[in-house]
């Protein structure tokens, strides 16, 4: 990518952030609309889970393919294709006649979304080459997530209450078209110096792993062991096959050598844990506020502001901290705040009091706002620039997989606890195991934040990057 002026770099950052805004906004807006969907489309809890998870599952399955494809054929080209497909998918979602078609169209959306975030992060990484400037740019990127969380519930609440749930997908249309035109005009093309070959077997194994695992978790409370065990077994077989097959590839879909870097491995697990907490938090909170407290979509959106605003404010602060002092401090604060938030709900039933509910929301917002920048920066820092797309795609995949698992696991726990009873009668008791899971996710962020950010961990980054840049893979006996 050619060297750009400061103003042009800022414009590229703004365009990339537009893509993140519509992808992130889509999920936060939809969460507020879940009770409306439940009533209008007669959806069960598992149906609501699939409305969220069909999107995040496809994203998680295709992000690494999109990242490596963009490095190979051109990041700008793939990014523009993603904007077209995502915008079209949003239009189709607004026209869905029933829940099944909505789930299908959400998957179309996700195909487009998979070409946006990892590719946009790769564009940012190659645009901002100075480490401190890059960390600040990533902080802005993280602030957009906070903006989507702040604006999403309010925008969703207004639209659902005044027009209906279909209108939440209309927001993506003008933003997607504007981003498409600006990308065509101002974002230069870039690609990796050495193209990576496709890995179709690895891609199929990733889809089998993520899809079967999510299905087994979501459907477990509603089916029998015989109906879900085959999917759990398929997930295990796919995982073992990936671990055996990928190291044999000269250019694998998932380069396991990345995980020789302790910070990269830690950031991957932290991303899964933090976004699992986010997915479960939004799912439980939305259903509680509207189905138990009886609030409207707009009122529920306003109640989510104590969580959304701190996320928006803390994300750029986290980026500056990462740029000046490294990822350790924001990760420790993030893990601590998320853990305490989960414990407030698990131990003290924070949702039953307005004061403790607000405190729990604020703590979670602070924690989540601090966690995104160190994850992203750690994923791409220290890696060769020609691997930026793949490295950032692994980080993005971890986020989406975490959110998928959060909704699947906490939704399954809630469904098993509620059973045939009404939400109003059993929700607080039924959701308590879910809050314990959320607190455990925060504890994982805290512990790994401490373990993977010290001098020893930084040494593994240098060794992993050097081996990625110079190591020759054995060619003999390598399969297709």
Coordinates of C-alpha atoms in Angstrom, one line a residue:
X1 CA 0.0 0.0 0.0
X2 CA 1.5 3.5 -0.9
X3 CA 2.3 5.9 1.9
X4 CA -0.7 8.2 2.5
X5 CA -1.0 11.6 3.9
X6 CA -2.3 12.0 7.5
X7 CA -5.7 13.3 6.2
X8 CA -6.0 10.4 3.8
X9 CA -5.1 7.9 6.5
X10 CA -7.8 9.3 8.7
X11 CA -10.3 9.1 5.9
X12 CA -9.4 5.4 5.3
X13 CA -9.9 4.8 9.1
X14 CA -13.3 6.5 8.9
X15 CA -14.4 4.4 6.0
X16 CA -13.3 1.2 7.7
X17 CA -15.1 2.2 10.8
X18 CA -18.3 2.6 8.8
X19 CA -18.2 -1.1 8.0
X20 CA -17.7 -2.0 11.6
X21 CA -20.5 0.3 12.6
X22 CA -23.1 -1.4 10.5
X23 CA -21.9 -4.9 11.4
X24 CA -21.9 -4.2 15.1
X25 CA -25.0 -2.1 15.1
X26 CA -26.9 -4.9 13.4
X27 CA -26.5 -7.2 16.4
X28 CA -27.2 -4.6 19.1
X29 CA -30.3 -3.3 17.3
X30 CA -31.5 -6.9 16.8
X31 CA -31.2 -7.7 20.5
X32 CA -33.7 -5.0 21.4
X33 CA -36.1 -6.4 18.7
X34 CA -36.0 -10.0 20.0
X35 CA -39.2 -9.8 22.2
X36 CA -41.0 -8.2 19.2
X37 CA -39.8 -10.9 16.9
X38 CA -40.8 -13.5 19.5
X39 CA -44.4 -12.2 19.6
X40 CA -44.9 -11.5 15.8
X41 CA -43.2 -14.6 14.5
X42 CA -44.1 -16.9 17.4
X43 CA -40.5 -17.7 18.1
X44 CA -39.2 -19.9 20.9
X45 CA -36.1 -19.2 22.9
X46 CA -34.0 -21.4 20.6
X47 CA -35.6 -19.6 17.6
X48 CA -34.3 -16.3 19.0
X49 CA -30.9 -17.8 19.6
X50 CA -30.7 -18.9 16.0
X51 CA -31.7 -15.4 14.8
X52 CA -28.5 -14.1 16.5
X53 CA -26.3 -17.1 16.1
X54 CA -27.0 -17.8 12.4
X55 CA -25.3 -14.5 11.7
X56 CA -22.3 -14.8 14.1
X57 CA -21.8 -18.5 13.2
X58 CA -21.4 -17.8 9.5
X59 CA -19.2 -14.8 10.3
X60 CA -17.0 -17.0 12.5
X61 CA -16.8 -19.7 9.9
X62 CA -15.8 -17.5 6.9
X63 CA -13.7 -14.7 8.5
X64 CA -10.4 -16.5 8.1
X65 CA -11.2 -17.4 4.4
X66 CA -12.1 -13.8 3.8
X67 CA -8.9 -12.5 5.4
X68 CA -6.6 -14.8 3.4
X69 CA -8.6 -14.2 0.2
X70 CA -8.2 -10.4 0.7
X71 CA -4.5 -10.8 1.2
X72 CA -4.3 -12.8 -2.0
X73 CA -6.6 -11.0 -4.5
X74 CA -6.8 -7.5 -3.0
X75 CA -8.2 -6.1 0.2
X76 CA -10.2 -3.2 -1.4
X77 CA -11.8 -5.6 -3.8
X78 CA -13.0 -8.0 -1.2
X79 CA -14.1 -5.2 1.1
X80 CA -16.3 -3.7 -1.6
X81 CA -17.8 -7.1 -2.4
X82 CA -18.6 -7.5 1.3
X83 CA -20.4 -4.2 1.4
X84 CA -22.6 -5.2 -1.6
X85 CA -23.5 -8.6 -0.1
X86 CA -24.1 -7.2 3.4
X87 CA -26.4 -4.4 2.1
X88 CA -28.3 -6.8 0.0
X89 CA -28.7 -9.2 2.9
X90 CA -30.0 -6.4 5.1
X91 CA -32.7 -5.6 2.5
X92 CA -33.7 -9.3 2.3
X93 CA -33.9 -9.5 6.1
X94 CA -36.4 -6.6 6.1
X95 CA -38.6 -8.6 3.7
X96 CA -38.4 -12.0 5.5
X97 CA -41.9 -13.6 5.7
X98 CA -41.2 -15.8 8.7
X99 CA -38.5 -16.8 11.2
X100 CA -36.9 -19.5 9.0
X101 CA -36.4 -17.0 6.1
X102 CA -35.1 -14.4 8.5
X103 CA -32.4 -16.9 9.7
X104 CA -31.5 -17.6 6.1
X105 CA -31.2 -14.0 5.2
X106 CA -29.2 -13.3 8.3
X107 CA -26.7 -15.9 6.9
X108 CA -26.6 -13.9 3.7
X109 CA -25.8 -10.8 5.7
X110 CA -23.0 -12.7 7.5
X111 CA -21.4 -13.8 4.2
X112 CA -21.0 -10.1 3.4
X113 CA -20.0 -9.2 7.0
X114 CA -17.2 -11.8 6.9
X115 CA -15.6 -9.7 4.1
X116 CA -15.7 -6.5 6.1
X117 CA -14.2 -6.5 9.6
X118 CA -11.1 -8.6 9.2
X119 CA -10.3 -7.0 5.8
X120 CA -10.9 -3.5 7.2
X121 CA -8.6 -4.3 10.1
X122 CA -6.0 -5.5 7.6
X123 CA -6.3 -2.2 5.7
X124 CA -5.9 -0.2 8.9
X125 CA -2.8 -2.3 9.9
X126 CA -1.2 -1.6 6.5
X127 CA -2.2 2.0 6.5
X128 CA -1.0 2.9 10.0
X129 CA 2.6 1.5 10.2
X130 CA 3.8 3.4 13.2
X131 CA 3.0 1.2 16.3
X132 CA 1.7 4.0 18.5
X133 CA -0.4 5.5 15.7
X134 CA -1.7 2.1 14.9
X135 CA -2.7 1.5 18.6
X136 CA -4.6 4.8 18.6
X137 CA -6.4 3.9 15.3
X138 CA -7.4 0.6 16.8
X139 CA -8.7 2.5 19.9
X140 CA -10.9 4.5 17.5
X141 CA -12.0 1.2 15.9
X142 CA -12.9 -0.1 19.4
X143 CA -14.8 3.1 20.2
X144 CA -17.1 2.4 17.2
X145 CA -18.1 -0.9 18.9
X146 CA -19.1 1.3 21.9
X147 CA -20.9 3.7 19.6
X148 CA -22.9 0.8 18.1
X149 CA -23.8 -0.4 21.6
X150 CA -24.8 3.1 22.7
X151 CA -26.8 3.9 19.6
X152 CA -28.1 0.4 18.8
X153 CA -30.5 0.0 21.7
X154 CA -31.9 3.6 21.2
X155 CA -32.1 3.4 17.5
X156 CA -33.6 -0.1 17.7
X157 CA -36.1 0.9 20.4
X158 CA -37.3 3.9 18.4
X159 CA -37.7 1.9 15.2
X160 CA -39.3 -1.1 16.8
X161 CA -41.8 0.9 18.8
X162 CA -42.7 3.3 15.9
X163 CA -42.3 1.3 12.7
X164 CA -41.7 -2.3 13.6
X165 CA -38.8 -4.8 13.8
X166 CA -38.3 -4.9 10.0
X167 CA -37.1 -1.3 10.0
X168 CA -34.0 -2.1 12.0
X169 CA -32.4 -3.5 8.9
X170 CA -33.1 -0.4 6.8
X171 CA -30.4 1.5 8.8
X172 CA -27.7 -0.6 7.0
X173 CA -28.8 0.4 3.5
X174 CA -27.7 4.1 3.3
X175 CA -24.5 3.5 5.4
X176 CA -23.6 0.5 3.3
X177 CA -24.0 2.3 0.0
X178 CA -22.1 5.4 1.3
X179 CA -19.2 3.2 2.5
X180 CA -19.2 1.4 -0.9
X181 CA -18.9 4.7 -2.8
X182 CA -16.2 6.1 -0.5
X183 CA -14.2 2.9 -0.6
X184 CA -14.2 2.9 -4.4
X185 CA -13.1 6.5 -4.5
X186 CA -10.5 6.8 -1.6
X187 CA -9.2 3.4 -0.4
X188 CA -6.1 2.2 -2.3
X189 CA -5.8 -1.4 -3.2
X190 CA -3.3 -3.6 -1.3
X191 CA -2.5 -7.2 -1.1
X192 CA 0.1 -9.5 0.5
X193 CA 3.5 -9.7 -1.4
X194 CA 3.1 -13.5 -1.5
X195 CA -0.3 -15.0 -2.2
X196 CA -1.6 -17.8 0.0
X197 CA -3.3 -20.8 -1.6
X198 CA -6.9 -21.7 -0.7
X199 CA -7.5 -24.4 1.8
X200 CA -10.9 -25.9 1.0
X201 CA -10.5 -28.9 3.4
X202 CA -9.6 -26.6 6.3
X203 CA -12.6 -24.4 5.5
X204 CA -15.0 -27.3 5.5
X205 CA -13.6 -28.6 8.8
X206 CA -14.0 -25.1 10.4
X207 CA -17.7 -24.9 9.2
X208 CA -18.4 -28.4 10.5
X209 CA -16.7 -27.6 13.9
X210 CA -18.5 -24.3 14.5
X211 CA -21.9 -25.4 13.1
X212 CA -22.2 -28.7 14.8
X213 CA -21.0 -27.4 18.2
X214 CA -23.5 -24.5 18.1
X215 CA -26.3 -26.8 17.1
X216 CA -25.6 -29.2 19.9
X217 CA -25.5 -26.5 22.5
X218 CA -28.7 -24.6 21.4
X219 CA -30.8 -27.7 20.8
X220 CA -29.7 -29.6 23.9
X221 CA -32.4 -28.3 26.2
X222 CA -35.1 -29.1 23.6
X223 CA -34.0 -32.5 22.3
X224 CA -32.7 -35.8 23.6
X225 CA -29.2 -36.9 24.0
X226 CA -29.5 -39.1 20.9
X227 CA -30.5 -36.2 18.8
X228 CA -27.7 -33.9 19.9
X229 CA -24.8 -36.4 20.6
X230 CA -24.0 -36.9 16.9
X231 CA -23.5 -33.2 16.5
X232 CA -21.2 -33.0 19.5
X233 CA -19.3 -36.0 18.2
X234 CA -19.0 -34.3 14.8
X235 CA -17.6 -31.2 16.4
X236 CA -14.9 -33.2 18.2
X237 CA -14.0 -35.1 15.0
X238 CA -13.7 -31.8 13.1
X239 CA -11.5 -30.3 15.8
X240 CA -9.1 -33.3 15.9
X241 CA -9.0 -33.4 12.1
X242 CA -8.1 -29.7 12.0
X243 CA -5.3 -30.1 14.5
X244 CA -3.9 -33.0 12.4
X245 CA -4.5 -31.7 8.9
X246 CA -3.6 -28.0 9.1
X247 CA 0.1 -28.4 10.2
X248 CA 0.6 -30.6 7.1
X249 CA -0.5 -27.8 4.8
X250 CA 2.2 -25.5 3.3
X251 CA -0.2 -22.6 3.5
X252 CA -3.1 -23.6 5.9
X253 CA -6.3 -21.7 6.5
X254 CA -5.4 -21.6 10.2
X255 CA -1.6 -21.3 10.7
X256 CA -1.1 -22.9 14.1
X257 CA 2.4 -21.3 14.2
X258 CA 0.6 -18.1 15.3
X259 CA -0.2 -19.8 18.6
X260 CA 3.5 -20.1 19.4
X261 CA 3.1 -16.5 20.5
X262 CA 1.8 -16.5 24.0
X263 CA 0.1 -13.0 23.7
X264 CA -1.6 -14.1 20.5
X265 CA -2.9 -17.3 22.1
X266 CA -4.0 -15.4 25.1
X267 CA -5.7 -12.7 23.0
X268 CA -7.6 -15.4 21.1
X269 CA -8.9 -17.0 24.3
X270 CA -9.6 -13.6 25.8
X271 CA -11.6 -12.6 22.7
X272 CA -13.7 -15.8 22.9
X273 CA -14.3 -15.2 26.7
X274 CA -15.1 -11.5 26.4
X275 CA -17.4 -11.8 23.5
X276 CA -19.1 -14.8 25.0
X277 CA -19.9 -12.6 28.0
X278 CA -21.1 -9.8 25.7
X279 CA -23.4 -12.1 23.7
X280 CA -24.9 -13.7 26.8
X281 CA -25.2 -10.3 28.6
X282 CA -27.2 -8.7 25.8
X283 CA -29.4 -11.8 25.3
X284 CA -30.3 -12.1 29.0
X285 CA -30.6 -8.4 29.6
X286 CA -32.9 -7.7 26.7
X287 CA -35.3 -10.6 27.5
X288 CA -35.3 -9.6 31.2
X289 CA -36.1 -5.9 30.6
X290 CA -38.9 -6.5 28.2
X291 CA -40.4 -9.9 29.1
X292 CA -40.0 -9.7 32.9
X293 CA -40.1 -5.9 33.6
X294 CA -42.6 -5.3 30.8
X295 CA -40.6 -2.4 29.3
X296 CA -41.1 -1.2 25.7
X297 CA -38.2 -1.6 23.2
X298 CA -37.3 2.1 23.6
X299 CA -37.4 1.9 27.4
X300 CA -35.2 -1.2 27.4
X301 CA -32.8 0.6 25.1
X302 CA -32.6 3.5 27.6
X303 CA -31.9 1.0 30.4
X304 CA -29.0 -0.4 28.4
X305 CA -27.2 3.0 28.3
X306 CA -25.4 2.6 31.6
X307 CA -23.6 -0.3 29.9
X308 CA -23.2 1.2 26.4
X309 CA -21.9 4.6 27.3
X310 CA -18.9 3.4 29.4
X311 CA -18.1 1.0 26.6
X312 CA -18.0 4.0 24.2
X313 CA -15.9 6.1 26.5
X314 CA -13.4 3.4 27.6
X315 CA -12.6 2.1 24.1
X316 CA -10.4 5.0 23.0
X317 CA -8.9 5.3 26.5
X318 CA -7.9 1.6 26.1
X319 CA -6.3 2.3 22.8
X320 CA -4.2 5.1 24.3
X321 CA -3.2 2.9 27.2
X322 CA -2.2 0.1 24.8
X323 CA -0.2 2.6 22.8
X324 CA 1.6 4.1 25.8
X325 CA 1.8 1.3 28.3
X326 CA 1.0 -1.9 26.6
X327 CA -2.1 -4.3 26.8
X328 CA -1.6 -5.5 30.4
X329 CA -3.3 -2.7 32.4
X330 CA -6.5 -2.5 30.3
X331 CA -6.8 -6.3 30.3
X332 CA -6.5 -6.4 34.1
X333 CA -9.1 -3.7 34.6
X334 CA -11.4 -5.3 32.0
X335 CA -11.3 -8.7 33.5
X336 CA -11.8 -7.4 37.0
X337 CA -14.8 -5.2 36.1
X338 CA -16.5 -8.0 34.0
X339 CA -16.0 -10.5 36.8
X340 CA -17.5 -8.3 39.5
X341 CA -20.4 -7.5 37.2
X342 CA -21.2 -11.1 36.7
X343 CA -20.9 -11.8 40.5
X344 CA -23.4 -9.0 41.3
X345 CA -26.0 -10.8 39.2
X346 CA -25.1 -14.3 40.3
X347 CA -24.7 -13.7 44.0
X348 CA -27.0 -10.7 44.7
X349 CA -29.6 -10.8 41.9
X350 CA -28.6 -7.3 40.8
X351 CA -31.5 -7.2 38.3
X352 CA -34.1 -7.1 41.1
X353 CA -32.9 -3.6 42.3
X354 CA -32.6 -0.5 40.1
X355 CA -29.4 0.6 41.8
X356 CA -27.5 -2.7 41.6
X357 CA -28.8 -3.2 38.0
X358 CA -27.2 0.1 37.0
X359 CA -24.0 -0.7 38.8
X360 CA -23.8 -4.1 37.1
X361 CA -24.4 -2.6 33.7
X362 CA -21.8 0.1 34.3
X363 CA -19.1 -2.4 35.4
X364 CA -19.7 -4.6 32.4
X365 CA -19.6 -1.6 30.0
X366 CA -16.3 -0.4 31.5
X367 CA -14.8 -3.9 31.2
X368 CA -15.9 -4.6 27.7
X369 CA -14.9 -1.1 26.6
X370 CA -11.3 -1.8 27.8
X371 CA -10.9 -5.3 26.3
X372 CA -11.2 -4.8 22.6
X373 CA -8.2 -2.6 21.8
X374 CA -5.6 -4.9 23.5
X375 CA -7.1 -8.0 21.8
X376 CA -6.8 -6.4 18.3
X377 CA -3.4 -4.8 18.8
X378 CA -2.0 -8.1 20.2
X379 CA -3.3 -10.1 17.3
X380 CA -1.6 -8.1 14.6
X381 CA 1.5 -6.6 16.4
X382 CA 4.7 -8.5 15.9
X383 CA 3.4 -10.5 12.9
X384 CA 4.8 -10.2 9.4
X385 CA 2.8 -7.6 7.4
X386 CA 2.0 -10.1 4.7
X387 CA 0.2 -12.2 7.4
X388 CA -1.9 -9.2 8.7
X389 CA -5.1 -10.3 7.1
X390 CA -4.9 -13.9 8.4
X391 CA -3.8 -12.8 11.9
X392 CA -6.6 -10.2 12.2
X393 CA -9.1 -12.7 10.8
X394 CA -8.2 -15.2 13.6
X395 CA -8.9 -12.4 16.2
X396 CA -12.2 -11.5 14.5
X397 CA -13.1 -15.2 14.3
X398 CA -12.5 -15.5 18.0
X399 CA -14.8 -12.6 18.7
X400 CA -17.6 -14.0 16.6
X401 CA -17.2 -17.5 17.9
X402 CA -17.3 -16.2 21.4
X403 CA -20.5 -14.3 20.8
X404 CA -22.0 -17.3 19.1
X405 CA -21.1 -19.5 22.1
X406 CA -22.3 -16.9 24.6
X407 CA -25.8 -16.8 23.1
X408 CA -25.9 -20.5 22.6
X409 CA -24.7 -21.5 26.1
X410 CA -26.5 -18.8 28.2
X411 CA -29.7 -19.2 26.1
X412 CA -29.6 -23.0 26.6
X413 CA -29.1 -22.5 30.3
X414 CA -32.0 -20.1 30.4
X415 CA -34.3 -22.3 28.4
X416 CA -33.5 -25.3 30.6
X417 CA -34.2 -23.3 33.7
X418 CA -37.5 -21.7 32.5
X419 CA -38.9 -24.9 30.9
X420 CA -42.6 -24.5 30.4
X421 CA -43.0 -21.7 33.0
X422 CA -43.3 -18.1 32.1
X423 CA -40.3 -15.8 32.0
X424 CA -41.8 -13.5 34.7
X425 CA -42.1 -16.3 37.2
X426 CA -38.7 -18.0 36.8
X427 CA -36.3 -15.8 34.9
X428 CA -34.2 -14.5 37.8
X429 CA -33.6 -18.0 39.2
X430 CA -33.2 -19.6 35.8
X431 CA -30.6 -17.0 34.6
X432 CA -28.4 -17.3 37.7
X433 CA -26.2 -20.1 36.3
X434 CA -25.7 -17.9 33.2
X435 CA -24.4 -15.0 35.3
X436 CA -21.9 -17.4 36.9
X437 CA -20.7 -18.3 33.4
X438 CA -20.4 -14.6 32.6
X439 CA -18.3 -14.0 35.8
X440 CA -16.1 -17.0 34.8
X441 CA -15.5 -15.4 31.4
X442 CA -14.4 -12.2 33.1
X443 CA -12.0 -14.2 35.3
X444 CA -10.5 -15.8 32.2
X445 CA -9.8 -12.3 30.8
X446 CA -8.2 -11.2 34.1
X447 CA -6.0 -14.3 34.6
X448 CA -4.8 -14.5 30.9
X449 CA -4.3 -10.7 30.8
X450 CA -1.8 -11.1 33.7
X451 CA -0.1 -14.2 32.3
X452 CA 0.3 -13.3 28.6
X453 CA 1.5 -9.7 28.8
X454 CA 4.8 -10.0 30.7
X455 CA 8.5 -10.2 29.5
X456 CA 8.4 -13.9 28.8
X457 CA 5.2 -13.6 26.7
X458 CA 6.8 -10.7 24.7
X459 CA 9.8 -12.9 24.0
X460 CA 7.5 -15.6 22.4
X461 CA 6.1 -12.9 20.1
X462 CA 9.6 -12.2 18.7
X463 CA 10.4 -15.8 18.3
X464 CA 7.1 -16.7 16.6
X465 CA 7.3 -13.7 14.2
X466 CA 10.9 -14.7 13.2
X467 CA 9.9 -18.3 12.5
X468 CA 6.8 -17.2 10.6
X469 CA 9.0 -15.0 8.4
X470 CA 11.8 -17.5 7.8
X471 CA 10.7 -21.1 8.5
X472 CA 10.5 -23.4 5.6
X473 CA 7.8 -26.1 5.9
X474 CA 8.8 -29.6 4.9
X475 CA 7.3 -30.3 1.5
X476 CA 7.6 -34.1 1.5
X477 CA 4.5 -36.0 2.3
X478 CA 2.3 -32.8 2.4
X479 CA -1.2 -33.4 1.3
X480 CA -3.1 -31.4 -1.3

